[in-house]
């Protein structure tokens, strides 16, 4: 089932990288935003979540802190990593057992050729009401994150590569010159 | 270089006042305030007598919905958690820790001063406003697309607060009050 595949997925990849697309459903606004980019993960706790479309945004977890850099805003906001779950699913994936710590997991059967699990956040503070994860052959294919307004963000991973060699400085964030860095 | 906005519809000129304009703006907001920083994707729908602002995480999930009309201001964090205040400035100051000057911003986003108090503006050779000072705020404008007069980037400063707004898409309609039917 989903939980078994999640455990195999986490156990089987100390590091991973993939392209992703992101689509928000249930969006009233005229342009339900399509976004896409690339994710790199180095367990435990390190990740780089890069949006290249519709604009340049990078979210880096260096193991202690979360850096969010928006190129057009020319600003970096720095937060403690434990607040990261709300802003990036990579934080969820990068932890060795963060998922069990922060979420109650339940198998949710199979659908569209994937085995699913349903994760409900333990803390009421979470920005997500529920997270669904769909697996095939022990690999994560889809994540569906439902917010408190009934909007669902669907993230699809493709060209997923397990245990690639990723250099350590991918998971350090060095603010570009002249950019405003704001930490808590 | 940073992006310039996609624009459909055009800016209200000085004569057709902003209050006769309905617009939707989608962009990003970066805030620096005493306690730290906030960043979010934002979509703002303005009608002559009502504003709705949605604040989203990078994932597109809604973090909060703001609504302002003649009766006052309200913020909805989802799951029934709703707070009220007489105006949006007080509401955001108490609940988000920083004041969103939406009343003035309705005009400032069009690089026009609000009609409520005196203001100074500086313009570039093409006559586009590069800076505006009003009500203690200093507002800088950048990233005008070459043929349009709607700015793509707005930086507002009033110590200790700095708010940066990058506009990705504008849609602006002139609302002739006789035409609007309820």
XYZ file of C-alpha atoms in Angstrom:
366
model
C 0.000 0.000 0.000
C 0.941 3.709 0.065
C 2.634 3.710 3.466
C 4.784 0.706 2.608
C 5.883 2.388 -0.624
C 6.608 5.632 1.220
C 8.915 3.810 3.629
C 10.661 2.035 0.740
C 10.905 5.339 -1.144
C 12.493 7.129 1.834
C 14.747 4.198 2.723
C 15.808 3.661 -0.869
C 16.997 7.183 -1.587
C 19.455 9.144 0.516
C 19.323 11.740 -2.203
C 17.080 12.377 -5.182
C 16.313 14.919 -7.859
C 13.390 15.411 -10.213
C 11.538 17.912 -12.353
C 8.110 18.937 -11.086
C 4.990 20.670 -12.366
C 2.561 22.389 -9.992
C -1.094 23.166 -10.685
C -3.622 24.657 -8.277
C -7.152 23.285 -8.779
C -10.318 24.860 -7.513
C -8.765 28.220 -8.287
C -11.221 31.043 -8.850
C -8.638 33.506 -10.107
C -8.577 33.930 -13.881
C -5.197 32.271 -14.279
C -4.978 29.110 -12.240
C -1.263 29.311 -11.965
C 0.872 26.675 -13.568
C 4.345 26.479 -12.085
C 7.263 24.173 -12.722
C 10.869 23.644 -11.733
C 13.359 21.235 -10.233
C 13.837 19.675 -6.809
C 16.960 18.208 -5.189
C 16.940 16.427 -1.837
C 19.765 15.239 0.401
C 18.571 13.427 3.500
C 18.238 14.271 6.264
C 16.737 17.711 6.082
C 18.422 19.276 3.048
C 16.651 20.311 -0.133
C 16.615 22.835 -2.979
C 13.170 23.549 -4.514
C 13.583 25.777 -7.563
C 10.709 27.410 -9.452
C 11.728 28.432 -12.972
C 8.151 29.118 -14.173
C 6.244 31.423 -13.917
C 9.160 33.221 -12.244
C 12.442 32.617 -10.406
C 11.977 31.536 -6.824
C 14.248 29.228 -4.835
C 13.498 27.550 -1.506
C 16.565 25.982 0.184
C 16.602 23.919 3.359
C 20.163 23.718 4.678
C 19.318 21.421 7.593
C 18.763 24.268 10.076
C 17.129 27.102 8.207
C 14.778 27.676 5.286
C 15.820 30.296 2.725
C 13.223 31.650 0.295
C 14.678 33.836 -2.467
C 12.559 35.694 -5.011
C 14.734 37.118 -7.761
C 12.331 39.865 -8.871
C 11.576 40.977 -5.327
C 15.352 40.856 -4.651
C 14.661 39.549 -1.175
C 15.554 36.491 0.876
C 13.421 35.538 3.862
C 15.057 33.155 6.343
C 12.980 31.048 8.691
C 13.514 28.158 11.092
C 13.282 24.865 9.247
C 10.421 23.530 11.350
C 8.168 26.226 9.882
C 9.117 24.988 6.450
C 6.491 22.316 6.041
C 3.947 24.948 5.063
C 5.974 26.390 2.238
C 7.566 23.389 0.613
C 6.693 19.724 0.304
C 10.410 19.090 -0.157
C 10.802 19.755 3.576
C 8.349 16.898 4.100
C 10.263 14.611 1.776
C 13.723 15.550 2.996
C 13.184 14.436 6.541
C 14.042 10.827 7.406
C 10.878 10.414 9.467
C 9.436 13.934 9.456
C 6.353 12.637 7.787
C 5.431 10.271 10.632
C 6.374 12.887 13.220
C 4.172 15.626 11.765
C 1.404 13.619 10.059
C -0.961 10.735 10.797
C -0.638 8.341 7.836
C -3.358 6.147 6.397
C -3.340 3.892 3.328
C -5.782 5.266 0.750
C -5.986 2.406 -1.767
C -5.027 2.575 -5.422
C -6.324 4.867 -8.145
C -5.001 5.951 -11.600
C -2.426 3.158 -11.381
C -0.873 4.571 -8.198
C -0.914 3.427 -4.581
C -1.948 6.312 -2.362
C -1.510 7.343 1.206
C -3.368 10.089 3.046
C -1.454 12.245 5.567
C -3.305 14.429 8.050
C -1.213 17.016 9.940
C -1.050 16.459 13.697
C -0.784 20.190 14.453
C -3.768 22.413 13.693
C -1.355 25.217 12.714
C -0.452 23.516 9.426
C -1.368 25.387 6.253
C -2.518 22.071 4.766
C -5.692 20.226 5.722
C -4.413 17.044 4.104
C -1.590 15.742 1.925
C -2.054 12.810 -0.438
C 0.928 10.998 -1.949
C 0.706 8.631 -4.954
C 3.428 6.006 -5.572
C 4.371 3.593 -8.322
C 7.186 0.998 -7.913
C 8.247 2.661 -4.639
C 8.654 6.034 -6.319
C 6.689 9.161 -5.526
C 4.769 10.320 -8.593
C 2.123 12.800 -7.316
C 1.496 14.922 -4.233
C -1.864 16.622 -3.586
C -1.878 19.292 -0.883
C -5.282 20.607 0.239
C -5.279 23.999 1.958
C -7.791 25.346 4.472
C -9.894 26.876 1.685
C -10.502 23.707 -0.281
C -7.868 24.546 -2.881
C -5.734 21.605 -3.942
C -2.158 21.986 -5.192
C -1.179 19.036 -7.395
C 2.546 18.423 -7.829
C 3.723 15.859 -10.386
C 7.303 14.609 -10.346
C 8.992 13.332 -13.459
C 12.487 12.201 -14.491
C 12.987 11.231 -10.838
C 16.552 10.126 -10.208
C 17.416 8.187 -7.056
C 20.705 8.665 -5.211
C 22.319 11.088 -7.669
C 25.651 12.603 -6.657
C 24.660 16.137 -5.498
C 27.300 18.637 -4.402
C 26.974 19.984 -0.856
C 26.852 23.625 -1.935
C 23.499 22.938 -3.636
C 22.120 22.926 -0.093
C 23.785 26.051 1.175
C 22.241 29.379 0.277
C 24.569 32.289 -0.463
C 22.517 35.460 -0.944
C 23.419 37.227 -4.209
C 25.052 40.662 -3.826
C 22.668 43.543 -3.137
C 19.767 41.308 -2.128
C 17.844 42.104 1.052
C 18.196 39.256 3.587
C 15.538 39.221 6.333
C 15.699 36.702 9.141
C 13.402 36.113 12.074
C 16.448 41.992 -15.339
C 13.263 41.423 -13.453
C 10.021 40.707 -15.231
C 7.654 43.277 -16.597
C 3.938 42.720 -16.120
C 1.455 41.408 -18.682
C -1.232 44.066 -18.964
C -4.748 43.841 -20.350
C -6.733 47.039 -20.065
C -4.992 50.338 -19.338
C -4.270 52.600 -16.431
C -6.882 55.116 -15.325
C -5.663 58.540 -16.362
C -5.727 61.401 -13.878
C -9.177 62.448 -15.159
C -10.927 59.022 -15.004
C -10.313 58.591 -11.324
C -9.115 55.332 -9.826
C -12.390 54.958 -7.922
C -14.088 54.396 -11.293
C -11.748 51.487 -12.015
C -12.057 47.778 -11.307
C -8.844 45.807 -11.561
C -7.290 42.470 -10.746
C -3.596 42.335 -10.025
C -1.613 39.099 -9.569
C 1.930 39.335 -8.264
C 4.290 38.829 -5.354
C 4.731 40.675 -2.108
C 7.881 40.861 0.017
C 7.648 42.559 3.413
C 10.356 43.598 5.868
C 9.080 44.608 9.334
C 10.407 44.695 12.879
C 9.923 40.990 13.554
C 11.351 39.672 10.296
C 10.195 39.066 6.757
C 7.133 37.770 4.924
C 6.868 36.647 1.325
C 3.791 35.590 -0.517
C 2.071 35.393 -3.865
C -0.843 37.780 -3.912
C -3.931 38.349 -6.033
C -5.932 41.525 -5.449
C -9.379 42.204 -6.910
C -10.527 45.824 -6.607
C -14.063 47.071 -7.272
C -15.124 50.664 -6.628
C -16.524 49.768 -3.183
C -14.840 46.464 -2.306
C -11.350 44.915 -2.222
C -10.444 41.224 -1.954
C -6.824 40.174 -1.431
C -5.725 36.539 -1.432
C -2.320 35.711 0.042
C -0.806 32.438 -1.143
C 2.260 30.357 -0.353
C 4.696 29.506 -3.155
C 2.662 26.313 -3.462
C -0.393 28.292 -4.434
C -2.208 27.341 -1.266
C -4.206 30.186 0.248
C -2.740 31.377 3.529
C -5.273 34.152 4.166
C -8.087 36.062 2.449
C -8.620 39.735 3.150
C -11.842 41.550 2.316
C -12.630 45.250 2.732
C -15.866 47.053 1.983
C -17.875 50.003 3.254
C -18.687 48.085 6.477
C -15.047 47.414 7.413
C -12.263 44.856 7.013
C -12.166 41.092 7.565
C -9.413 38.459 7.346
C -10.161 34.744 6.870
C -7.402 32.224 7.715
C -9.609 29.296 6.685
C -11.313 26.638 8.817
C -13.656 29.274 10.211
C -10.949 31.429 11.761
C -12.112 34.962 10.852
C -11.176 38.299 12.416
C -12.656 41.777 11.878
C -11.435 45.354 12.219
C -12.714 48.787 11.175
C -10.095 49.097 8.411
C -7.488 46.979 6.667
C -4.548 48.954 8.070
C -5.529 48.147 11.679
C -6.466 44.578 10.750
C -3.139 43.713 9.134
C -1.100 45.549 11.772
C -2.705 43.568 14.620
C -2.945 40.188 12.879
C 0.014 40.030 10.504
C 2.353 42.324 12.479
C 2.716 44.794 9.594
C 0.369 47.384 8.147
C -0.810 46.936 4.558
C -1.655 50.491 3.413
C -4.368 49.248 1.020
C -6.390 52.485 1.098
C -3.480 54.411 -0.385
C -2.269 51.476 -2.458
C -5.412 51.600 -4.615
C -3.937 54.763 -6.106
C -0.242 54.092 -5.604
C -0.333 50.945 -7.761
C -1.291 53.246 -10.616
C 1.558 55.586 -9.666
C -1.021 58.183 -8.644
C -1.269 59.934 -5.257
C -4.364 59.226 -3.139
C -6.714 62.256 -2.996
C -6.579 62.216 0.815
C -3.412 64.229 1.530
C -0.688 66.262 -0.192
C 1.934 64.321 -2.166
C 5.125 64.934 -4.170
C 6.004 62.993 -7.303
C 9.139 62.686 -9.446
C 8.906 61.664 -13.104
C 11.238 60.219 -15.738
C 11.780 61.814 -19.156
C 8.799 59.833 -20.534
C 6.618 61.397 -17.848
C 6.272 58.209 -15.860
C 6.307 58.526 -12.082
C 9.540 57.157 -10.592
C 8.885 58.223 -6.991
C 5.911 59.376 -4.923
C 5.868 60.621 -1.352
C 2.612 60.655 0.631
C 1.355 60.100 4.194
C 4.857 59.295 5.449
C 5.438 56.712 2.717
C 8.176 56.948 0.086
C 7.179 54.871 -2.942
C 9.524 53.928 -5.787
C 8.390 52.671 -9.190
C 10.307 50.453 -11.655
C 9.893 47.946 -14.497
C 7.440 49.921 -16.553
C 6.847 47.936 -19.762
C 8.004 50.221 -22.571
C 4.612 51.096 -23.977
C 2.387 51.015 -20.899
C 2.134 53.297 -17.876
C 1.431 50.579 -15.261
C 4.519 49.878 -13.137
C 5.801 46.335 -12.709
C 7.624 46.872 -9.437
C 6.669 49.071 -6.469
C 8.790 49.521 -3.322
C 7.086 51.304 -0.404
C 9.040 52.476 2.620
C 7.890 53.934 5.913
C 10.328 53.052 8.723
C 10.515 50.387 10.016
C 8.360 48.882 7.256
C 9.320 48.114 3.651
C 6.870 46.448 1.263
C 7.945 45.283 -2.210
C 5.284 44.432 -4.761
C 6.077 42.853 -8.122
C 3.102 42.767 -10.477
C 2.983 39.789 -12.864
C -0.399 40.459 -14.506
C -2.783 43.395 -14.538
C -6.350 43.394 -15.780
C -7.982 46.789 -15.594
C -11.546 47.765 -16.558
C -13.055 51.208 -16.469
C -16.301 50.966 -14.478
C -18.759 53.638 -15.583
C -21.086 53.862 -12.560
C -24.155 54.159 -14.809
C -23.304 50.822 -16.464
C -22.881 48.735 -13.330
C -26.096 46.916 -12.606
C -26.654 45.020 -9.357
